[in-house]
Amino acid sequence: MKKDSLMYTVIFSFTITFIFVFILAVAHNKTTERVKKYQKISEAKAYLSASGIKLSPDESPQMKFSEIFGSDSIDKEVLTATIGNENIFVSRLSGKGLWGTIYGVMATNKDIDKIIGIEITSHSETPGLGGRIEEAWFLNQFKGEKVPDKIKIVMGVGRGDPISDNSLVDGITGATRTSESVESIINKKLMELRELKGRGEI
Amino acid sequence: MNTAKDLAKENLWSNNPVFVQILGICSTLAVTNNLTNTFIMTISVTFVTAFSNLSISILKNYIPRKVRMIVQTLIIAFFVIIVDIMLRAYLPSISKSLGPYIGLIITNCIIMGRAEAFAQSNPPIISFWDGITSGLGYMWVLMAIAFFREILGFGTLFGIKILSSSFTPWTIMVMAPSAFFILGILIWIVKTNMMRQDEKKQAPIKKTN
């Protein structure tokens, strides 16, 4: 069969595509379990971190998660727990960022007027700019932040607002839109939680 | 026919993919604000270029003319997806921090460029070597740019704080335009150097006139 004939071209293209895609499918299959396992661990870590719980190096995130939240997986929209002598609500955050959806976790006290902490679990923001929402200095601002009404992101020095009483946090220099997205995602969730509480559902 | 050593010298310096062939610029601007990301990115590109060159060189006599480029794209995409799957499974935090840039390696002109310019007309082993050295040529340039961008933009190197807190970071270094400036300056320095070397080589010939 001549190399440039139609028949050869079709058979060759089909065969080569089949072989390469088959190898990819096998590779994907063999690693699916690992990826899922990592995702579960990373989610458990996010919930614990948002709730302000520090893990010691030999503690497994999933075991600690079961211990604190009383179940192995995230089976309700709002999880409750008692840490120290404070009752808290922990729920997922999600909303539109600049380039894609931003996902995270937020823990609040049961009166929903104080944020215990937040974690960002995934986003598609610009690395080095919007992507900095996952950095410690940004997230730490939300720890223990009083929010009688809404949180507001302002232009600060860019190193983080350490005052917990003012409902203000510093945004990220050069990442205004991403910072605004995070602000509206948090405020929306606060509103939702208050509504659920008002209806007696949590 | 190039020897392996000549090929290495060319791909690393005199015919460097980034500052001589001016290829792979998009990724140069995007990932170089951070040395760790740059390192993983350039290792991945080296891997993909080497193995796709090897595969294309092995298959070159069987690929019909009409589907040449698309089969090359298929092979390049295959290796990039393998890299993506491996990173997701074994280095998940790095996969997260590089995000979409791994998938974008498929569009890197250097890989297709070497496939067309070298792998299509050379034997497999030397094509593999060409892929490795092109990747390394790309790597050292990007690491050099990332060095300046990370230290001036964040005050860190590989995430480790080097400069004291009194240093005000140059936020422009975190943004893409700074990579344009640094790359431009680098090309200027390197080209001036190359031109001077060429002049020196020609000078003895002139004197014997």
PDB file of N, CA and C in Angstrom, chain A residues 44-84:
ATOM      1  N   ALA A  44     -10.170  17.201  53.602  1.00  0.00           N
ATOM      2  CA  ALA A  44     -10.190  17.078  55.059  1.00  0.00           C
ATOM      3  C   ALA A  44      -9.265  18.121  55.678  1.00  0.00           C
ATOM      4  N   LYS A  45      -8.087  18.291  55.070  1.00  0.00           N
ATOM      5  CA  LYS A  45      -7.116  19.282  55.569  1.00  0.00           C
ATOM      6  C   LYS A  45      -7.712  20.674  55.527  1.00  0.00           C
ATOM      7  N   ALA A  46      -8.427  20.994  54.432  1.00  0.00           N
ATOM      8  CA  ALA A  46      -8.996  22.330  54.275  1.00  0.00           C
ATOM      9  C   ALA A  46     -10.034  22.600  55.356  1.00  0.00           C
ATOM     10  N   TYR A  47     -10.903  21.613  55.604  1.00  0.00           N
ATOM     11  CA  TYR A  47     -11.909  21.788  56.644  1.00  0.00           C
ATOM     12  C   TYR A  47     -11.262  22.002  58.002  1.00  0.00           C
ATOM     13  N   LEU A  48     -10.217  21.214  58.303  1.00  0.00           N
ATOM     14  CA  LEU A  48      -9.554  21.337  59.602  1.00  0.00           C
ATOM     15  C   LEU A  48      -8.855  22.685  59.720  1.00  0.00           C
ATOM     16  N   SER A  49      -8.188  23.087  58.635  1.00  0.00           N
ATOM     17  CA  SER A  49      -7.445  24.341  58.672  1.00  0.00           C
ATOM     18  C   SER A  49      -8.373  25.531  58.838  1.00  0.00           C
ATOM     19  N   ALA A  50      -9.521  25.512  58.131  1.00  0.00           N
ATOM     20  CA  ALA A  50     -10.478  26.612  58.253  1.00  0.00           C
ATOM     21  C   ALA A  50     -11.018  26.696  59.674  1.00  0.00           C
ATOM     22  N   SER A  51     -11.160  25.521  60.318  1.00  0.00           N
ATOM     23  CA  SER A  51     -11.681  25.509  61.689  1.00  0.00           C
ATOM     24  C   SER A  51     -10.615  25.841  62.701  1.00  0.00           C
ATOM     25  N   GLY A  52      -9.392  26.098  62.239  1.00  0.00           N
ATOM     26  CA  GLY A  52      -8.335  26.517  63.141  1.00  0.00           C
ATOM     27  C   GLY A  52      -7.665  25.377  63.871  1.00  0.00           C
ATOM     28  N   ILE A  53      -7.821  24.160  63.366  1.00  0.00           N
ATOM     29  CA  ILE A  53      -7.217  23.011  64.035  1.00  0.00           C
ATOM     30  C   ILE A  53      -5.870  22.692  63.413  1.00  0.00           C
ATOM     31  N   LYS A  54      -4.839  22.652  64.281  1.00  0.00           N
ATOM     32  CA  LYS A  54      -3.508  22.334  63.766  1.00  0.00           C
ATOM     33  C   LYS A  54      -3.269  20.829  63.900  1.00  0.00           C
ATOM     34  N   LEU A  55      -2.744  20.265  62.817  1.00  0.00           N
ATOM     35  CA  LEU A  55      -2.449  18.833  62.843  1.00  0.00           C
ATOM     36  C   LEU A  55      -1.012  18.619  63.256  1.00  0.00           C
ATOM     37  N   SER A  56      -0.779  17.662  64.163  1.00  0.00           N
ATOM     38  CA  SER A  56       0.618  17.324  64.447  1.00  0.00           C
ATOM     39  C   SER A  56       1.084  16.375  63.345  1.00  0.00           C
ATOM     40  N   PRO A  57       2.410  16.316  63.096  1.00  0.00           N
ATOM     41  CA  PRO A  57       2.926  15.606  61.916  1.00  0.00           C
ATOM     42  C   PRO A  57       2.500  14.143  61.805  1.00  0.00           C
ATOM     43  N   ASP A  58       2.202  13.485  62.938  1.00  0.00           N
ATOM     44  CA  ASP A  58       1.863  12.072  62.796  1.00  0.00           C
ATOM     45  C   ASP A  58       0.362  11.817  62.799  1.00  0.00           C
ATOM     46  N   GLU A  59      -0.420  12.921  62.802  1.00  0.00           N
ATOM     47  CA  GLU A  59      -1.873  12.718  62.796  1.00  0.00           C
ATOM     48  C   GLU A  59      -2.381  12.654  61.371  1.00  0.00           C
ATOM     49  N   SER A  60      -3.274  11.706  61.101  1.00  0.00           N
ATOM     50  CA  SER A  60      -3.817  11.620  59.751  1.00  0.00           C
ATOM     51  C   SER A  60      -4.985  12.597  59.623  1.00  0.00           C
ATOM     52  N   PRO A  61      -4.991  13.415  58.531  1.00  0.00           N
ATOM     53  CA  PRO A  61      -6.055  14.415  58.381  1.00  0.00           C
ATOM     54  C   PRO A  61      -7.447  13.795  58.429  1.00  0.00           C
ATOM     55  N   GLN A  62      -7.590  12.621  57.791  1.00  0.00           N
ATOM     56  CA  GLN A  62      -8.922  12.040  57.738  1.00  0.00           C
ATOM     57  C   GLN A  62      -9.419  11.556  59.084  1.00  0.00           C
ATOM     58  N   MET A  63      -8.489  11.031  59.905  1.00  0.00           N
ATOM     59  CA  MET A  63      -8.916  10.563  61.233  1.00  0.00           C
ATOM     60  C   MET A  63      -9.329  11.726  62.104  1.00  0.00           C
ATOM     61  N   LYS A  64      -8.540  12.817  62.027  1.00  0.00           N
ATOM     62  CA  LYS A  64      -8.864  14.010  62.799  1.00  0.00           C
ATOM     63  C   LYS A  64     -10.202  14.562  62.362  1.00  0.00           C
ATOM     64  N   PHE A  65     -10.459  14.524  61.053  1.00  0.00           N
ATOM     65  CA  PHE A  65     -11.711  15.014  60.492  1.00  0.00           C
ATOM     66  C   PHE A  65     -12.883  14.240  61.076  1.00  0.00           C
ATOM     67  N   SER A  66     -12.775  12.907  61.077  1.00  0.00           N
ATOM     68  CA  SER A  66     -13.863  12.086  61.651  1.00  0.00           C
ATOM     69  C   SER A  66     -14.059  12.410  63.106  1.00  0.00           C
ATOM     70  N   GLU A  67     -12.939  12.619  63.800  1.00  0.00           N
ATOM     71  CA  GLU A  67     -13.010  12.895  65.234  1.00  0.00           C
ATOM     72  C   GLU A  67     -13.746  14.198  65.507  1.00  0.00           C
ATOM     73  N   ILE A  68     -13.434  15.230  64.736  1.00  0.00           N
ATOM     74  CA  ILE A  68     -14.020  16.553  64.990  1.00  0.00           C
ATOM     75  C   ILE A  68     -15.438  16.664  64.450  1.00  0.00           C
ATOM     76  N   PHE A  69     -15.664  16.157  63.239  1.00  0.00           N
ATOM     77  CA  PHE A  69     -16.963  16.371  62.612  1.00  0.00           C
ATOM     78  C   PHE A  69     -17.900  15.184  62.721  1.00  0.00           C
ATOM     79  N   GLY A  70     -17.398  14.096  63.280  1.00  0.00           N
ATOM     80  CA  GLY A  70     -18.282  12.970  63.547  1.00  0.00           C
ATOM     81  C   GLY A  70     -18.670  12.144  62.344  1.00  0.00           C
ATOM     82  N   SER A  71     -18.095  12.381  61.218  1.00  0.00           N
ATOM     83  CA  SER A  71     -18.400  11.497  60.083  1.00  0.00           C
ATOM     84  C   SER A  71     -17.196  11.435  59.169  1.00  0.00           C
ATOM     85  N   ASP A  72     -17.178  10.397  58.335  1.00  0.00           N
ATOM     86  CA  ASP A  72     -16.017  10.174  57.468  1.00  0.00           C
ATOM     87  C   ASP A  72     -15.966  11.097  56.270  1.00  0.00           C
ATOM     88  N   SER A  73     -17.134  11.522  55.837  1.00  0.00           N
ATOM     89  CA  SER A  73     -17.137  12.344  54.623  1.00  0.00           C
ATOM     90  C   SER A  73     -18.028  13.555  54.818  1.00  0.00           C
ATOM     91  N   ILE A  74     -18.015  14.408  53.805  1.00  0.00           N
ATOM     92  CA  ILE A  74     -18.794  15.634  53.893  1.00  0.00           C
ATOM     93  C   ILE A  74     -20.182  15.333  53.357  1.00  0.00           C
ATOM     94  N   ASP A  75     -21.092  14.980  54.305  1.00  0.00           N
ATOM     95  CA  ASP A  75     -22.400  14.514  53.840  1.00  0.00           C
ATOM     96  C   ASP A  75     -23.491  15.558  53.976  1.00  0.00           C
ATOM     97  N   LYS A  76     -23.152  16.699  54.571  1.00  0.00           N
ATOM     98  CA  LYS A  76     -24.172  17.747  54.687  1.00  0.00           C
ATOM     99  C   LYS A  76     -23.583  19.042  54.157  1.00  0.00           C
ATOM    100  N   GLU A  77     -24.452  19.980  53.818  1.00  0.00           N
ATOM    101  CA  GLU A  77     -23.943  21.231  53.295  1.00  0.00           C
ATOM    102  C   GLU A  77     -23.208  22.029  54.366  1.00  0.00           C
ATOM    103  N   VAL A  78     -23.754  21.991  55.578  1.00  0.00           N
ATOM    104  CA  VAL A  78     -23.107  22.710  56.666  1.00  0.00           C
ATOM    105  C   VAL A  78     -22.768  21.711  57.773  1.00  0.00           C
ATOM    106  N   LEU A  79     -21.473  21.559  58.050  1.00  0.00           N
ATOM    107  CA  LEU A  79     -21.068  20.657  59.109  1.00  0.00           C
ATOM    108  C   LEU A  79     -20.954  21.441  60.414  1.00  0.00           C
ATOM    109  N   THR A  80     -21.288  20.751  61.520  1.00  0.00           N
ATOM    110  CA  THR A  80     -21.164  21.426  62.814  1.00  0.00           C
ATOM    111  C   THR A  80     -20.125  20.696  63.648  1.00  0.00           C
ATOM    112  N   ALA A  81     -19.525  21.442  64.548  1.00  0.00           N
ATOM    113  CA  ALA A  81     -18.529  20.833  65.432  1.00  0.00           C
ATOM    114  C   ALA A  81     -18.382  21.701  66.662  1.00  0.00           C
ATOM    115  N   THR A  82     -17.779  21.130  67.691  1.00  0.00           N
ATOM    116  CA  THR A  82     -17.510  21.910  68.890  1.00  0.00           C
ATOM    117  C   THR A  82     -16.014  21.908  69.107  1.00  0.00           C
ATOM    118  N   ILE A  83     -15.430  23.108  69.064  1.00  0.00           N
ATOM    119  CA  ILE A  83     -13.975  23.213  69.239  1.00  0.00           C
ATOM    120  C   ILE A  83     -13.706  24.075  70.463  1.00  0.00           C
ATOM    121  N   GLY A  84     -13.016  23.500  71.406  1.00  0.00           N
ATOM    122  CA  GLY A  84     -12.837  24.209  72.677  1.00  0.00           C
ATOM    123  C   GLY A  84     -14.206  24.237  73.311  1.00  0.00           C
TER     124      GLY A  84
END
